[in-house]
Amino acid sequence: MKKCEYCAKEISYHEMYCDEDCQRKANAYYDLKEKFSKLFMIVNGICVLSIGIFIFAFSFFPELGLYGASGALIILGLMYFFLPFPPEIMINKYKIEKSLKICRIIAIVLFVIGVELLTTAIIVY
Ligand SMILES: [Zn+2]
């Protein structure tokens, strides 16, 4: 069975979306992605790279490592929440609506870990 590109409900073969609402939401998602995907890729690259560097730095400069990693995690969490752009492979599998949900859950988890680390850094240093 073919599925709605947005909500993954079953639809007939000549359709792409189950109703206008899903089509409108899908278009809104693609518009947002078109506008911000460059910014997303740049911030994503910088954050992921700096988390790696800060984790490495942790053994030599624990304070810098902890503050840096928590900052990068918080920025990443906020971005994944407000600009959730799941990878294409995920959208193919789960369709847009569910992929956005998964992306936002990951965002919240990253944000919470970031805040926890920051709190730890503040208490310890
Ligand atoms: Zn739908």
Short mmCIF file of C-alpha atoms and ligand atoms in Angstrom, two decimals:
data_model
loop_
_atom_site.label_atom_id
_atom_site.label_comp_id
_atom_site.label_asym_id
_atom_site.label_seq_id
_atom_site.Cartn_x
_atom_site.Cartn_y
_atom_site.Cartn_z
CA MET A 1 0.00 0.00 0.00
CA LYS A 2 1.13 3.54 -0.70
CA LYS A 3 1.39 5.84 2.30
CA CYS A 4 0.77 9.54 2.82
CA GLU A 5 4.12 11.34 2.57
CA TYR A 6 3.30 13.30 5.72
CA CYS A 7 1.34 11.18 8.21
CA ALA A 8 1.98 7.69 6.74
CA LYS A 9 -1.73 6.84 6.55
CA GLU A 10 -2.58 4.40 3.76
CA ILE A 11 -3.75 6.08 0.57
CA SER A 12 -4.57 5.12 -3.00
CA TYR A 13 -1.90 4.92 -5.67
CA HIS A 14 -2.65 8.16 -7.48
CA GLU A 15 -2.33 10.30 -4.34
CA MET A 16 0.71 11.61 -2.48
CA TYR A 17 -1.03 12.91 0.63
CA CYS A 18 -4.19 11.79 2.41
CA ASP A 19 -5.68 15.30 2.57
CA GLU A 20 -4.97 19.01 2.03
CA ASP A 21 -3.89 19.46 5.61
CA CYS A 22 -1.08 16.91 5.24
CA GLN A 23 -0.03 18.46 1.94
CA ARG A 24 0.06 21.92 3.53
CA LYS A 25 2.13 20.69 6.49
CA ALA A 26 4.50 18.84 4.18
CA ASN A 27 4.96 21.99 2.08
CA ALA A 28 5.64 24.03 5.22
CA TYR A 29 8.31 21.49 6.20
CA TYR A 30 9.97 21.61 2.77
CA ASP A 31 9.89 25.43 2.75
CA LEU A 32 11.54 25.58 6.17
CA LYS A 33 14.13 23.05 5.09
CA GLU A 34 14.91 24.97 1.91
CA LYS A 35 15.38 28.20 3.86
CA PHE A 36 17.48 26.87 6.70
CA SER A 37 19.21 23.68 5.55
CA LYS A 38 22.52 25.48 4.92
CA LEU A 39 22.49 27.07 8.38
CA PHE A 40 21.51 23.70 9.83
CA MET A 41 24.42 21.91 8.14
CA ILE A 42 26.95 24.53 9.23
CA VAL A 43 25.80 24.66 12.88
CA ASN A 44 25.45 20.87 12.95
CA GLY A 45 28.99 20.39 11.61
CA ILE A 46 30.52 22.89 14.03
CA CYS A 47 28.66 21.47 17.05
CA VAL A 48 29.39 17.82 16.33
CA LEU A 49 33.05 18.62 15.66
CA SER A 50 33.38 20.74 18.79
CA ILE A 51 31.72 18.11 20.99
CA GLY A 52 34.44 15.73 19.80
CA ILE A 53 37.17 18.29 20.50
CA PHE A 54 35.79 19.17 23.95
CA ILE A 55 35.52 15.50 24.94
CA PHE A 56 39.16 15.11 23.89
CA ALA A 57 40.09 18.31 25.75
CA PHE A 58 38.34 17.04 28.88
CA SER A 59 41.31 14.89 29.94
CA PHE A 60 43.65 17.92 29.91
CA PHE A 61 41.29 20.81 30.71
CA PRO A 62 38.21 19.30 32.40
CA GLU A 63 36.57 22.67 33.03
CA LEU A 64 36.88 23.79 29.41
CA GLY A 65 35.80 20.35 28.18
CA LEU A 66 32.70 20.26 30.35
CA TYR A 67 31.53 23.82 29.62
CA GLY A 68 32.30 23.48 25.93
CA ALA A 69 30.57 20.14 25.45
CA SER A 70 27.49 21.24 27.41
CA GLY A 71 27.24 24.44 25.35
CA ALA A 72 27.50 22.56 22.07
CA LEU A 73 24.89 19.99 23.21
CA ILE A 74 22.45 22.73 24.25
CA ILE A 75 22.85 24.57 20.92
CA LEU A 76 22.43 21.29 19.01
CA GLY A 77 19.35 20.36 21.06
CA LEU A 78 17.72 23.75 20.46
CA MET A 79 18.46 23.59 16.75
CA TYR A 80 17.12 20.03 16.31
CA PHE A 81 13.98 21.16 18.09
CA PHE A 82 13.27 24.31 16.09
CA LEU A 83 14.81 23.14 12.82
CA PRO A 84 14.11 19.41 12.80
CA PHE A 85 15.53 18.19 9.50
CA PRO A 86 15.62 14.41 9.73
CA PRO A 87 17.82 12.57 7.22
CA GLU A 88 16.17 11.48 3.96
CA ILE A 89 16.50 7.79 4.86
CA MET A 90 14.44 8.38 8.01
CA ILE A 91 11.74 10.28 6.11
CA ASN A 92 11.49 7.48 3.55
CA LYS A 93 10.96 4.99 6.31
CA TYR A 94 8.73 6.86 8.77
CA LYS A 95 7.38 9.73 6.61
CA ILE A 96 7.58 13.36 7.70
CA GLU A 97 5.33 13.54 10.77
CA LYS A 98 6.92 10.67 12.69
CA SER A 99 10.45 11.68 11.63
CA LEU A 100 9.86 15.18 13.04
CA LYS A 101 8.68 13.64 16.32
CA ILE A 102 11.77 11.41 16.57
CA CYS A 103 13.98 14.40 15.75
CA ARG A 104 12.35 16.49 18.50
CA ILE A 105 12.73 13.68 21.06
CA ILE A 106 16.45 13.46 20.21
CA ALA A 107 16.58 17.27 20.52
CA ILE A 108 15.09 17.19 24.02
CA VAL A 109 17.45 14.39 25.10
CA LEU A 110 20.51 16.33 23.83
CA PHE A 111 19.27 19.52 25.49
CA VAL A 112 18.67 17.77 28.85
CA ILE A 113 22.12 16.11 28.75
CA GLY A 114 23.62 19.52 27.91
CA VAL A 115 21.85 21.21 30.84
CA GLU A 116 22.86 18.37 33.19
CA LEU A 117 26.51 18.75 32.14
CA LEU A 118 26.33 22.52 32.51
CA THR A 119 24.84 22.19 36.00
CA THR A 120 27.59 19.73 36.91
CA ALA A 121 30.21 22.14 35.54
CA ILE A 122 28.76 25.01 37.58
CA ILE A 123 28.65 22.91 40.78
CA VAL A 124 32.13 21.45 40.36
CA TYR A 125 34.02 24.54 39.14
ZN ZN B 1 -1.64 12.33 5.71
#
